[in-house]
Every structure is written in structure tokens, then in C-alpha cells.
Amino acid sequence: MKRPSPGLGTKLGISVLLAAVALLGALALLWVTGTRNNEALVEQSSRAILDNALSDLQLRGEVTLEHLAEELPNLMYFYDFSGLRSALAPVLARDDVEYVQVFDLEGRLIHDGKRVLERFGERMDDPLADTVIAAVGRPEDRPLALWSEHRLDLSRTLMLGSVPLGGVRLGLSRGAADAAVTREQAELTQRLRGRFESQMHWLFVAFSILVLGAAGAAWLIARGLLRPIRALAAAADRIEHGQFEPVEGPNPRGDELGKLVQSFNRMALSLRDHDREIRRLAYQDALTGLPNRLMFRELLDQAVGDQDHELTGLGLLFIDLDDFKRINDTLGHDAGDLVLTEFARRLQDRVAAFAGHSEAERPVIARLGGDEFVALLTGGDIKERCTTLARSILSSLGEAFQVGDRQLFLSASIGVSSFPDDARSARQLLKCGDLAMYQAKLEGKNGLFFYRDHLRAAAEENLRLEQLLRESLERGEVDLNYQPIVALDSGRVVGAEALLRWHHPELGQVEPDRFIAVAESSTLIDELGRFVLARACHDAAAWQESCPGLRVGVNISGRQLLRRDLVHLVEQSLAESGLPAACLSLELTESSLLHDRDLAAETLLALRQRDINVWLDDFGTGFSGLNHLRQLRVSGVKIDRSFVADILSDPDDLALSSAIIAMAHSVGMRVIAEGVESREQLELLRDNGCDLVQGFLLARPMPAAEIAAFRPEPGLFDPASD
């Protein structure tokens, strides 16, 4: 009996069943594939976002360090704490900056951007400190980047020319980057899951209504789901490689996947704009809109490289406003910014007029930082054109700067250097221009000066002398001699002034005026100051056994006076030596008191409260006056040797010396005359009421061991000898 063939219903059921099985298999495969793709997309996107966020964090940190590396060396070199704090404060104020530290070659903290330097001079002791300190001075151009779980530590060597001064260190929080990754990962996972579940729901609805549409529905789902995911993954890969382009092709979808693509595209465009803004900030001065130091160095390097083919020559104008600091100090930094902006505008106008209609001859101007600007010229007759432009710039300063209701008049010092006559590299060209500019300032400011070879030789000689002095100080080749101070009324030795002496094995006896000037232009003056104070207190303490009350005078530099730890340093030296405070006299110049009057007054008061004598040295050469003298509240004054030298032959010097003595006595102060070399000078000073004298007539500077036994020549102070 022949078996009946299946009916249409059976065939339809079998077909539906087979279709259902096939669709279920396809759905199962699609589910597995879609889930894996979603997970891969989330992981890849998260990694790309994290890498980009961390790269962006490191880039911003490197840009910040690059800016600080250009700005801080001079400030650190001169121990300009106010300038350091001004340079670091904006960086420290950023949300992602945990700390910023400037340190010396031994890892001792110089400044951390805060108003109060609580850890000044202390060596950095965090887990990364040794690695950071060991990297100072390394030849790599990129900063040292140390990643940890919560932050990025970036550090860079601070160079003054080719000499490493120390380093700057920046701590950036990873919190924002990690939070962004977590947030984006959660949002991406949620959206993908919602989209995927929605699509599967409609597929199951379609399966229950029309099984025969399973294959078509599967194809549509594959087309509508996997392609956008792959496009998102490809876009994420491009972002990872720095290509911030949106997902390619139109996106008419309005569902969750379409919204995800739109969000991804907005994120890519935002990252692209952010990257462009970072690059703009890296190459443009924010205040004036001129090219900054980084961009100018690249342009200068390119111009120097082009000279191998063009051979037309380069000219550099190094422009520095004279006494610009007084504007910031008196009117505030906002007024200073207005002046800098206006000066930049005048520079642009002069450059535009100078170039005429030829863009090829248009000089490049840039702001290196602070009140320093540069102009780069190319073409023939370079020195003549540099002179013309420099004089045009100087003439532009003849017009007053209007700041509120004030009119300010400024001048500028301009140094001119040329390539290849003065320098053979971009770095040398800048250095030569800088040296020429400083020479212009030394010659009276408000002018221009062309670089000459002796300027570089003098700068190199000073640098060499500083290094030799530093080494001699460590080897104990620097010592103190003492010149006795004698009371005119009794002829008794009441004290001695400590005088630095340096005998180098190769250079021989180096004059104090020579090496002290070099030390004062660097941080070495601080080390010399500490050495002199400690040694003088120790020597004077030894005198007390045979000569109780014999005082020692120690000269204090302007840089030392600006250090807030001066009083502590003096107390420490007294405590370690056992010298009574009344036996120590600190000698300050009038000019050193003018840098920061408030701090100077605070320091003088603290010293007087501790029974320490303070004398005003070189009196008469500065801003001497009765009111000024009364306000200072010092123990006494020293008449400068330049007045004593001509006191017998110059009536003006005699009148001035007599006036100083009378003025000091009127406010209860004593007077020392230094540089006394003849009996006639001694007698004239005694007749005019001078209290104390010192000079070659009495004794030349001598070792500490000879002071206690020294006695003036018999009869020298006897009134009968008049």
C-alpha cells in the first residue's frame, strides 16, 4: 500500500519547522556573534578612549613642562622666588595638577608654586624622587614620564644654556581620564545592550508572526547591526592613532545604534577640536597672539637650515623692555599685560610698515616670555635693515602707553646678532642676541647694541670663574681675613670686618670685586654668605677669651636679605659658635634695602629684637637722607671709602662726610669711616666727630688668629700728635 505523501500543511509545518530551526540557529549564531562584537567594541573603545585620554594628559603635561623649561631657568638662576611663584601658580591652579615642584641638581626643593615654601631646601623623598633626580641632566629632549595607578609624574631638566640647574616636576591626576573611561564604557555598554535586546525582541516577534521572514529578517539585522558596529570599531582604531574623524557614511538611523553613532561622532569631533586647541596653545602666546618661544625656535631652526641653500643671511633683534618690572610691582600685572599687548601691537605695525608689500621680507616677531620679544629678518643688507627696524621700534616707544588714567613712558634695549657672522646655529644666534641686549642695558638702556665676540668670551669666563669658585669653596680654598675697627676717642680695637679672600692654585689671588660679582649673579652667593657668617661667628667666638666684647662685621648681600630664613640662619650660626648676639654686626648696603622694603623692614626689626647690630655700609652712595636714615633704625652707618679718599683735597667730600656724621649723630647712630690711609685723614675725621675708623693706616686685613693680639701703632690716637 502506497504511503500517502505529506500534505501541504505538513509540508508547510515541516517548512516552518525547518525555517524555525534554521532561524533559531541563525538567531543563536547572531546572538553569540553580536555579543562578542559588543564586548569587543566596548573593550576596544574603552582602550582607545583611555589611551587617548592618557596621551592627552601626557601631551598637556609635556606642553606645560616645555613652557616652564623655557621660563624657569633664569628665575631659578637668580633665585627670583616671586617670579617662580608667578610662573608656577597658574599651573598649580589647574584641576588636573596635583603638584608642581622646582628642584636643584641634588633634588632639594626650590619652589612648589605655593605662597609659603614650607619644604624649601628639603630633598624630595617620595617613591619616585630618586628616579626623577637621577634623570636630571639626561640628554633626551622629552620629559621623563612615570606612570602610577593614580597619577602621571612628568619631570624635565632645567637648563641655562648648556648648564643644568635642576629640574621641574609636574604631577597630573589620572582621575579624570579613568573616570572618563568608566563613564564612556558604561554608556557604551548600556546603549549596545539596549540596542541589541531591542533588535532581538523584534526578531522574535517577526519569528512568531512570519517564520518564512526569518532569513530575510536575519539578513536585515546583520546588515543593520554589524556594519555600524564595525564602522564604530574602525573609527575607534583611527582615534587611537590620532585620526579624529567621525564614522564614515550617512547615518539616517534614529534608533539606539544611530544615537550611539551620533554620540561617537560628536566625541570624535570634540577630541579633534581639543587637540587643535592644545596645538594652538603650544605654539601661540596667549597674551599677545604672537608666536611663542616654542614656535619661534622651530621657525628659527628652519630659517637657519634654509641658509644652506639661500645664503642670504639672518638678523636677530633681541628686544627687552627697560625696567618693566616696576610696572608690575607698582600698578599690578593687569597693567603690565596691557602694556605688553600694546607693545606687541606696535611691533606688528612697525614690522608691517618695514616689510611694505613684500611678504618674503616681512620679519617674524615673537614673544619669548615676560617682556622679551624677538624679530627675525632675512635677506640682503641684513645689518643695515636690522638697524633700521631697531630704530623704528625704539621710536615707537616715544608715544606714551595709556593704562587707565595713567600715561607710562618706556624704553627698550635691543641686541642685534646675525647669521653666519656671529653664530653658526639657531641656539648661538639667540644667545648672542641676548648677550648684546644685556650689553645695551649696561650702556645706559634705550638703545641697540651689535653683538661682538668679546661678549661671549666674557660670559664664558664668568661661567668658568663661577665653577672654579664653587669647587674652591668645597675644597676650602676660600678663607676670611679681618680688618680691625678702632675707636677714635680711645684707640681701642672694638671689632673687625670679615673680608673674603680666594687663592686659587692656578689663578692665584683673585680680587674680591671680581669673584663676588660673579657669585652675586648666581646662586653661589647664598653658599658664600652661609660660609662667611658661620666662619666669622666661629672666629669671633674664639676672640672673646682674650678680648671680651670684640665684635665681628659681616657683609650681607641683597639676595641674602631677601631670603626669609636670614634671621634663622643668623641665630643658627650664633648658637653653633657660642658667640653672643651683641658681638655680631651685619653690614647692608642702601641699595639692597630697596628691592623689597616691607621684607627688609621686617628682617631688620627681627635682627634688632635679637640684639644684633645692623650697620648701613657705603652710606652716601645711595638714597641717603635724614628721613630714610630714621626709618631704617640701624645701629650706625659707614662712610664710603670714596669720600674718605679725597676728604683732604675735595671740599665737597669733606662737607658730605661731615654732614653724614652730623646726620647720624642726630638720630643716635654711630659712624665708621672706612678707607683711612693717612694721619691727616684720621685727624680730620676725629675733628669732625667720627666715632670709628678702619683702613690701611691702622692695619691691613689679617688672619683671624692675629686679631686678638693686634694693637694700633702707639701714639697714632694720642691727641698730642695733632
CSV table of N, CA and C in Angstrom, one decimal, residues 575-704:
chain,number,residue,atom,x,y,z
A,575,ALA,N,74.3,80.2,67.6
A,575,ALA,CA,74.1,79.1,68.5
A,575,ALA,C,75.2,78.1,68.3
A,576,GLU,N,75.6,77.8,67.1
A,576,GLU,CA,76.7,76.8,66.9
A,576,GLU,C,78.0,77.3,67.3
A,577,SER,N,78.3,78.6,67.2
A,577,SER,CA,79.6,79.1,67.6
A,577,SER,C,79.7,79.5,69.0
A,578,GLY,N,78.5,79.8,69.7
A,578,GLY,CA,78.5,80.3,71.0
A,578,GLY,C,78.8,81.8,71.1
A,579,LEU,N,78.8,82.5,70.0
A,579,LEU,CA,79.1,84.0,70.0
A,579,LEU,C,77.9,84.7,70.5
A,580,PRO,N,78.0,85.7,71.5
A,580,PRO,CA,76.9,86.5,71.9
A,580,PRO,C,76.4,87.3,70.7
A,581,ALA,N,75.1,87.5,70.7
A,581,ALA,CA,74.4,88.3,69.6
A,581,ALA,C,75.0,89.7,69.5
A,582,ALA,N,75.3,90.3,70.6
A,582,ALA,CA,75.8,91.7,70.6
A,582,ALA,C,77.1,91.8,70.0
A,583,CYS,N,77.8,90.7,69.8
A,583,CYS,CA,79.2,90.8,69.2
A,583,CYS,C,79.1,90.6,67.7
A,584,LEU,N,77.9,90.5,67.1
A,584,LEU,CA,77.8,90.3,65.7
A,584,LEU,C,77.2,91.6,65.0
A,585,SER,N,77.8,92.1,64.0
A,585,SER,CA,77.3,93.2,63.3
A,585,SER,C,77.1,92.8,61.8
A,586,LEU,N,75.9,93.1,61.3
A,586,LEU,CA,75.6,92.8,59.9
A,586,LEU,C,75.6,94.1,59.1
A,587,GLU,N,76.4,94.1,58.0
A,587,GLU,CA,76.5,95.3,57.2
A,587,GLU,C,75.7,95.2,55.9
A,588,LEU,N,74.8,96.1,55.7
A,588,LEU,CA,74.0,96.1,54.5
A,588,LEU,C,74.2,97.3,53.7
A,589,THR,N,74.1,97.3,52.4
A,589,THR,CA,74.1,98.5,51.5
A,589,THR,C,72.7,99.1,51.4
A,590,GLU,N,72.7,100.4,51.1
A,590,GLU,CA,71.4,101.1,51.0
A,590,GLU,C,70.6,100.5,49.8
A,591,SER,N,71.3,100.1,48.7
A,591,SER,CA,70.6,99.6,47.5
A,591,SER,C,69.9,98.3,47.8
A,592,SER,N,70.5,97.5,48.7
A,592,SER,CA,69.9,96.2,49.0
A,592,SER,C,68.5,96.3,49.7
A,593,LEU,N,68.3,97.5,50.3
A,593,LEU,CA,67.1,97.7,51.1
A,593,LEU,C,65.9,98.1,50.2
A,594,LEU,N,66.2,98.4,48.9
A,594,LEU,CA,65.2,99.0,48.1
A,594,LEU,C,64.4,97.9,47.3
A,595,HIS,N,64.9,96.7,47.2
A,595,HIS,CA,64.3,95.6,46.4
A,595,HIS,C,62.9,95.3,47.0
A,596,ASP,N,62.8,95.1,48.3
A,596,ASP,CA,61.6,94.8,48.9
A,596,ASP,C,61.6,95.4,50.3
A,597,ARG,N,61.0,96.7,50.3
A,597,ARG,CA,61.1,97.5,51.5
A,597,ARG,C,60.4,96.8,52.7
A,598,ASP,N,59.2,96.2,52.5
A,598,ASP,CA,58.5,95.6,53.6
A,598,ASP,C,59.3,94.4,54.2
A,599,LEU,N,59.8,93.5,53.3
A,599,LEU,CA,60.6,92.4,53.8
A,599,LEU,C,61.9,92.9,54.5
A,600,ALA,N,62.5,93.9,54.0
A,600,ALA,CA,63.7,94.4,54.6
A,600,ALA,C,63.4,95.0,56.0
A,601,ALA,N,62.3,95.8,56.1
A,601,ALA,CA,62.0,96.3,57.4
A,601,ALA,C,61.7,95.2,58.4
A,602,GLU,N,61.0,94.2,57.9
A,602,GLU,CA,60.6,93.1,58.8
A,602,GLU,C,61.9,92.4,59.3
A,603,THR,N,62.8,92.2,58.4
A,603,THR,CA,64.1,91.5,58.7
A,603,THR,C,64.9,92.3,59.7
A,604,LEU,N,65.0,93.6,59.4
A,604,LEU,CA,65.8,94.5,60.3
A,604,LEU,C,65.2,94.5,61.7
A,605,LEU,N,63.9,94.6,61.8
A,605,LEU,CA,63.3,94.6,63.1
A,605,LEU,C,63.6,93.3,63.9
A,606,ALA,N,63.5,92.2,63.2
A,606,ALA,CA,63.7,90.9,63.8
A,606,ALA,C,65.2,90.8,64.3
A,607,LEU,N,66.1,91.3,63.5
A,607,LEU,CA,67.5,91.3,64.0
A,607,LEU,C,67.8,92.2,65.2
A,608,ARG,N,67.2,93.4,65.1
A,608,ARG,CA,67.4,94.3,66.3
A,608,ARG,C,66.7,93.8,67.5
A,609,GLN,N,65.6,93.1,67.4
A,609,GLN,CA,65.0,92.5,68.6
A,609,GLN,C,65.9,91.4,69.2
A,610,ARG,N,66.8,90.8,68.4
A,610,ARG,CA,67.6,89.8,68.9
A,610,ARG,C,69.0,90.4,69.4
A,611,ASP,N,69.1,91.7,69.5
A,611,ASP,CA,70.3,92.4,70.0
A,611,ASP,C,71.5,92.3,69.0
A,612,ILE,N,71.1,92.1,67.7
A,612,ILE,CA,72.2,92.0,66.7
A,612,ILE,C,72.3,93.4,66.0
A,613,ASN,N,73.6,93.9,65.9
A,613,ASN,CA,73.9,95.2,65.4
A,613,ASN,C,73.7,95.1,63.8
A,614,VAL,N,73.1,96.2,63.3
A,614,VAL,CA,73.0,96.3,61.8
A,614,VAL,C,73.6,97.7,61.4
A,615,TRP,N,74.5,97.6,60.5
A,615,TRP,CA,75.2,98.8,60.0
A,615,TRP,C,74.8,99.0,58.5
A,616,LEU,N,74.7,100.3,58.1
A,616,LEU,CA,74.5,100.6,56.8
A,616,LEU,C,75.8,100.9,56.1
A,617,ASP,N,76.2,100.1,55.2
A,617,ASP,CA,77.5,100.2,54.5
A,617,ASP,C,77.4,101.1,53.3
A,618,ASP,N,78.6,101.7,52.9
A,618,ASP,CA,78.7,102.5,51.7
A,618,ASP,C,77.7,103.7,51.8
A,619,PHE,N,77.5,104.2,53.0
A,619,PHE,CA,76.5,105.3,53.1
A,619,PHE,C,77.0,106.5,52.4
A,620,GLY,N,76.0,107.2,51.7
A,620,GLY,CA,76.3,108.4,50.9
A,620,GLY,C,76.3,108.1,49.4
A,621,THR,N,76.4,106.8,49.0
A,621,THR,CA,76.4,106.5,47.6
A,621,THR,C,75.0,106.1,47.1
A,622,GLY,N,74.0,106.0,48.0
A,622,GLY,CA,72.7,105.7,47.6
A,622,GLY,C,71.7,106.8,47.8
A,623,PHE,N,70.5,106.4,48.4
A,623,PHE,CA,69.4,107.4,48.6
A,623,PHE,C,69.5,107.9,50.0
A,624,SER,N,70.6,108.5,50.4
A,624,SER,CA,70.8,108.9,51.8
A,624,SER,C,69.9,110.1,52.1
A,625,GLY,N,69.4,110.1,53.3
A,625,GLY,CA,68.6,111.2,53.8
A,625,GLY,C,68.2,111.0,55.2
A,626,LEU,N,67.9,112.1,55.9
A,626,LEU,CA,67.6,112.0,57.3
A,626,LEU,C,66.4,111.1,57.6
A,627,ASN,N,65.3,111.4,56.8
A,627,ASN,CA,64.1,110.6,57.0
A,627,ASN,C,64.4,109.1,56.7
A,628,HIS,N,65.1,108.9,55.6
A,628,HIS,CA,65.4,107.5,55.3
A,628,HIS,C,66.3,106.8,56.4
A,629,LEU,N,67.2,107.6,56.9
A,629,LEU,CA,68.1,107.0,58.0
A,629,LEU,C,67.3,106.8,59.2
A,630,ARG,N,66.3,107.7,59.6
A,630,ARG,CA,65.5,107.4,60.8
A,630,ARG,C,64.6,106.2,60.6
A,631,GLN,N,64.1,106.0,59.4
A,631,GLN,CA,63.1,104.9,59.2
A,631,GLN,C,63.8,103.5,59.3
A,632,LEU,N,65.1,103.5,58.9
A,632,LEU,CA,65.8,102.2,58.9
A,632,LEU,C,66.1,101.7,60.3
A,633,ARG,N,66.3,102.6,61.2
A,633,ARG,CA,66.6,102.1,62.6
A,633,ARG,C,67.7,101.1,62.7
A,634,VAL,N,68.9,101.5,62.1
A,634,VAL,CA,70.1,100.7,62.2
A,634,VAL,C,71.0,101.2,63.3
A,635,SER,N,72.1,100.4,63.6
A,635,SER,CA,73.0,100.8,64.7
A,635,SER,C,73.9,102.0,64.3
A,636,GLY,N,74.2,102.0,63.0
A,636,GLY,CA,75.1,103.1,62.6
A,636,GLY,C,75.3,103.0,61.1
A,637,VAL,N,76.2,103.9,60.6
A,637,VAL,CA,76.5,104.0,59.1
A,637,VAL,C,78.0,103.9,58.9
A,638,LYS,N,78.4,103.5,57.7
A,638,LYS,CA,79.8,103.5,57.3
A,638,LYS,C,80.0,104.5,56.2
A,639,ILE,N,80.8,105.5,56.3
A,639,ILE,CA,81.1,106.4,55.2
A,639,ILE,C,81.9,105.7,54.2
A,640,ASP,N,81.5,105.7,52.9
A,640,ASP,CA,82.1,105.0,51.9
A,640,ASP,C,83.6,105.6,51.7
A,641,ARG,N,84.5,104.6,51.3
A,641,ARG,CA,85.9,105.0,51.2
A,641,ARG,C,86.1,106.0,50.1
A,642,SER,N,85.2,106.1,49.1
A,642,SER,CA,85.4,107.0,48.0
A,642,SER,C,85.4,108.5,48.5
A,643,PHE,N,84.6,108.7,49.6
A,643,PHE,CA,84.6,110.1,50.2
A,643,PHE,C,85.8,110.3,51.1
A,644,VAL,N,86.2,109.3,51.8
A,644,VAL,CA,87.4,109.5,52.7
A,644,VAL,C,88.7,109.7,51.9
A,645,ALA,N,88.7,109.0,50.7
A,645,ALA,CA,90.0,109.1,49.9
A,645,ALA,C,90.3,110.6,49.5
A,646,ASP,N,89.3,111.4,49.2
A,646,ASP,CA,89.5,112.8,48.8
A,646,ASP,C,89.1,113.8,49.8
A,647,ILE,N,89.0,113.4,51.0
A,647,ILE,CA,88.5,114.3,52.1
A,647,ILE,C,89.4,115.5,52.3
A,648,LEU,N,90.7,115.3,52.0
A,648,LEU,CA,91.7,116.3,52.2
A,648,LEU,C,91.7,117.3,51.1
A,649,SER,N,91.4,116.9,49.9
A,649,SER,CA,91.5,117.7,48.7
A,649,SER,C,90.2,118.2,48.1
A,650,ASP,N,89.1,117.5,48.4
A,650,ASP,CA,87.8,117.9,47.8
A,650,ASP,C,86.9,118.4,48.9
A,651,PRO,N,86.6,119.7,48.8
A,651,PRO,CA,85.7,120.3,49.8
A,651,PRO,C,84.3,119.6,49.8
A,652,ASP,N,83.9,119.2,48.7
A,652,ASP,CA,82.5,118.6,48.6
A,652,ASP,C,82.5,117.3,49.4
A,653,ASP,N,83.6,116.5,49.3
A,653,ASP,CA,83.7,115.2,50.0
A,653,ASP,C,83.8,115.5,51.5
A,654,LEU,N,84.5,116.5,51.9
A,654,LEU,CA,84.6,116.9,53.3
A,654,LEU,C,83.3,117.3,53.8
A,655,ALA,N,82.6,118.1,53.1
A,655,ALA,CA,81.3,118.6,53.5
A,655,ALA,C,80.3,117.5,53.6
A,656,LEU,N,80.3,116.5,52.7
A,656,LEU,CA,79.4,115.4,52.7
A,656,LEU,C,79.7,114.5,53.9
A,657,SER,N,81.0,114.2,54.1
A,657,SER,CA,81.3,113.4,55.2
A,657,SER,C,80.9,114.0,56.6
A,658,SER,N,81.1,115.3,56.7
A,658,SER,CA,80.7,116.0,57.9
A,658,SER,C,79.2,115.9,58.1
A,659,ALA,N,78.5,116.1,57.0
A,659,ALA,CA,77.0,116.0,57.0
A,659,ALA,C,76.5,114.7,57.4
A,660,ILE,N,77.2,113.6,56.9
A,660,ILE,CA,76.8,112.2,57.3
A,660,ILE,C,77.0,112.0,58.8
A,661,ILE,N,78.1,112.5,59.3
A,661,ILE,CA,78.4,112.3,60.7
A,661,ILE,C,77.4,113.0,61.6
A,662,ALA,N,77.1,114.3,61.2
A,662,ALA,CA,76.1,115.0,62.0
A,662,ALA,C,74.7,114.4,61.9
A,663,MET,N,74.4,114.0,60.7
A,663,MET,CA,73.0,113.4,60.5
A,663,MET,C,72.9,112.1,61.3
A,664,ALA,N,73.9,111.3,61.3
A,664,ALA,CA,73.8,110.0,62.0
A,664,ALA,C,73.7,110.3,63.5
A,665,HIS,N,74.5,111.2,64.0
A,665,HIS,CA,74.5,111.6,65.4
A,665,HIS,C,73.2,112.1,65.9
A,666,SER,N,72.5,112.8,64.9
A,666,SER,CA,71.3,113.5,65.3
A,666,SER,C,70.2,112.5,65.6
A,667,VAL,N,70.3,111.3,65.1
A,667,VAL,CA,69.3,110.2,65.3
A,667,VAL,C,69.9,109.1,66.2
A,668,GLY,N,71.0,109.4,66.9
A,668,GLY,CA,71.6,108.5,67.9
A,668,GLY,C,72.3,107.3,67.3
A,669,MET,N,72.9,107.5,66.1
A,669,MET,CA,73.7,106.4,65.5
A,669,MET,C,75.2,106.8,65.5
A,670,ARG,N,76.0,105.7,65.4
A,670,ARG,CA,77.4,105.9,65.3
A,670,ARG,C,77.9,105.8,63.9
A,671,VAL,N,79.1,106.3,63.7
A,671,VAL,CA,79.7,106.4,62.3
A,671,VAL,C,81.0,105.7,62.2
A,672,ILE,N,81.2,104.9,61.2
A,672,ILE,CA,82.5,104.3,60.9
A,672,ILE,C,83.0,104.9,59.6
A,673,ALA,N,84.3,105.3,59.5
A,673,ALA,CA,84.9,105.8,58.3
A,673,ALA,C,85.8,104.7,57.8
A,674,GLU,N,85.6,104.2,56.6
A,674,GLU,CA,86.5,103.2,56.1
A,674,GLU,C,87.4,103.7,55.0
A,675,GLY,N,88.5,103.1,54.8
A,675,GLY,CA,89.5,103.5,53.8
A,675,GLY,C,90.4,104.6,54.3
A,676,VAL,N,90.7,104.7,55.6
A,676,VAL,CA,91.6,105.7,56.2
A,676,VAL,C,93.0,105.2,55.9
A,677,GLU,N,93.8,106.1,55.2
A,677,GLU,CA,95.2,105.7,54.8
A,677,GLU,C,96.2,106.7,55.2
A,678,SER,N,95.8,107.8,55.8
A,678,SER,CA,96.9,108.8,56.3
A,678,SER,C,96.5,109.4,57.6
A,679,ARG,N,97.5,109.9,58.3
A,679,ARG,CA,97.3,110.5,59.6
A,679,ARG,C,96.4,111.8,59.4
A,680,GLU,N,96.6,112.5,58.3
A,680,GLU,CA,95.8,113.7,58.1
A,680,GLU,C,94.3,113.3,58.0
A,681,GLN,N,94.0,112.3,57.3
A,681,GLN,CA,92.6,111.8,57.2
A,681,GLN,C,92.0,111.5,58.6
A,682,LEU,N,92.8,110.8,59.3
A,682,LEU,CA,92.4,110.4,60.7
A,682,LEU,C,92.1,111.6,61.6
A,683,GLU,N,93.0,112.5,61.5
A,683,GLU,CA,92.8,113.7,62.4
A,683,GLU,C,91.6,114.5,62.0
A,684,LEU,N,91.4,114.6,60.6
A,684,LEU,CA,90.3,115.4,60.2
A,684,LEU,C,88.9,114.7,60.5
A,685,LEU,N,88.9,113.4,60.5
A,685,LEU,CA,87.7,112.7,60.9
A,685,LEU,C,87.5,112.8,62.4
A,686,ARG,N,88.5,112.8,63.1
A,686,ARG,CA,88.4,113.0,64.6
A,686,ARG,C,87.9,114.4,64.9
A,687,ASP,N,88.4,115.4,64.2
A,687,ASP,CA,87.9,116.7,64.5
A,687,ASP,C,86.4,116.9,64.1
A,688,ASN,N,85.9,116.1,63.2
A,688,ASN,CA,84.5,116.2,62.8
A,688,ASN,C,83.6,115.3,63.5
A,689,GLY,N,84.2,114.6,64.6
A,689,GLY,CA,83.3,113.8,65.4
A,689,GLY,C,83.1,112.4,65.0
A,690,CYS,N,83.8,111.8,64.1
A,690,CYS,CA,83.6,110.5,63.6
A,690,CYS,C,83.9,109.5,64.8
A,691,ASP,N,83.2,108.4,64.9
A,691,ASP,CA,83.3,107.5,66.1
A,691,ASP,C,84.4,106.5,65.9
A,692,LEU,N,84.4,105.8,64.7
A,692,LEU,CA,85.2,104.6,64.5
A,692,LEU,C,85.9,104.7,63.1
A,693,VAL,N,87.0,104.1,63.0
A,693,VAL,CA,87.7,104.1,61.7
A,693,VAL,C,88.3,102.8,61.4
A,694,GLN,N,88.6,102.5,60.1
A,694,GLN,CA,89.3,101.4,59.6
A,694,GLN,C,90.0,101.7,58.3
A,695,GLY,N,91.1,101.0,58.1
A,695,GLY,CA,91.8,101.3,56.8
A,695,GLY,C,93.3,100.9,56.9
A,696,PHE,N,94.0,101.1,55.8
A,696,PHE,CA,95.4,100.6,55.8
A,696,PHE,C,96.3,101.3,56.7
A,697,LEU,N,96.0,102.6,57.1
A,697,LEU,CA,96.8,103.3,58.1
A,697,LEU,C,96.8,102.5,59.4
A,698,LEU,N,95.8,101.9,59.8
A,698,LEU,CA,95.7,101.2,61.1
A,698,LEU,C,96.3,99.7,60.9
A,699,ALA,N,95.7,99.1,59.9
A,699,ALA,CA,96.2,97.7,59.6
A,699,ALA,C,95.6,97.2,58.3
A,700,ARG,N,96.3,96.3,57.7
A,700,ARG,CA,95.7,95.6,56.5
A,700,ARG,C,95.0,94.4,57.0
A,701,PRO,N,94.1,93.8,56.2
A,701,PRO,CA,93.4,92.6,56.6
A,701,PRO,C,94.3,91.5,57.0
A,702,MET,N,94.0,90.8,58.1
A,702,MET,CA,94.9,89.8,58.6
A,702,MET,C,94.1,88.5,59.0
A,703,PRO,N,94.8,87.4,59.2
A,703,PRO,CA,94.1,86.2,59.6
A,703,PRO,C,93.4,86.4,61.0
A,704,ALA,N,92.5,85.5,61.2
A,704,ALA,CA,91.7,85.6,62.4
A,704,ALA,C,92.5,85.5,63.7
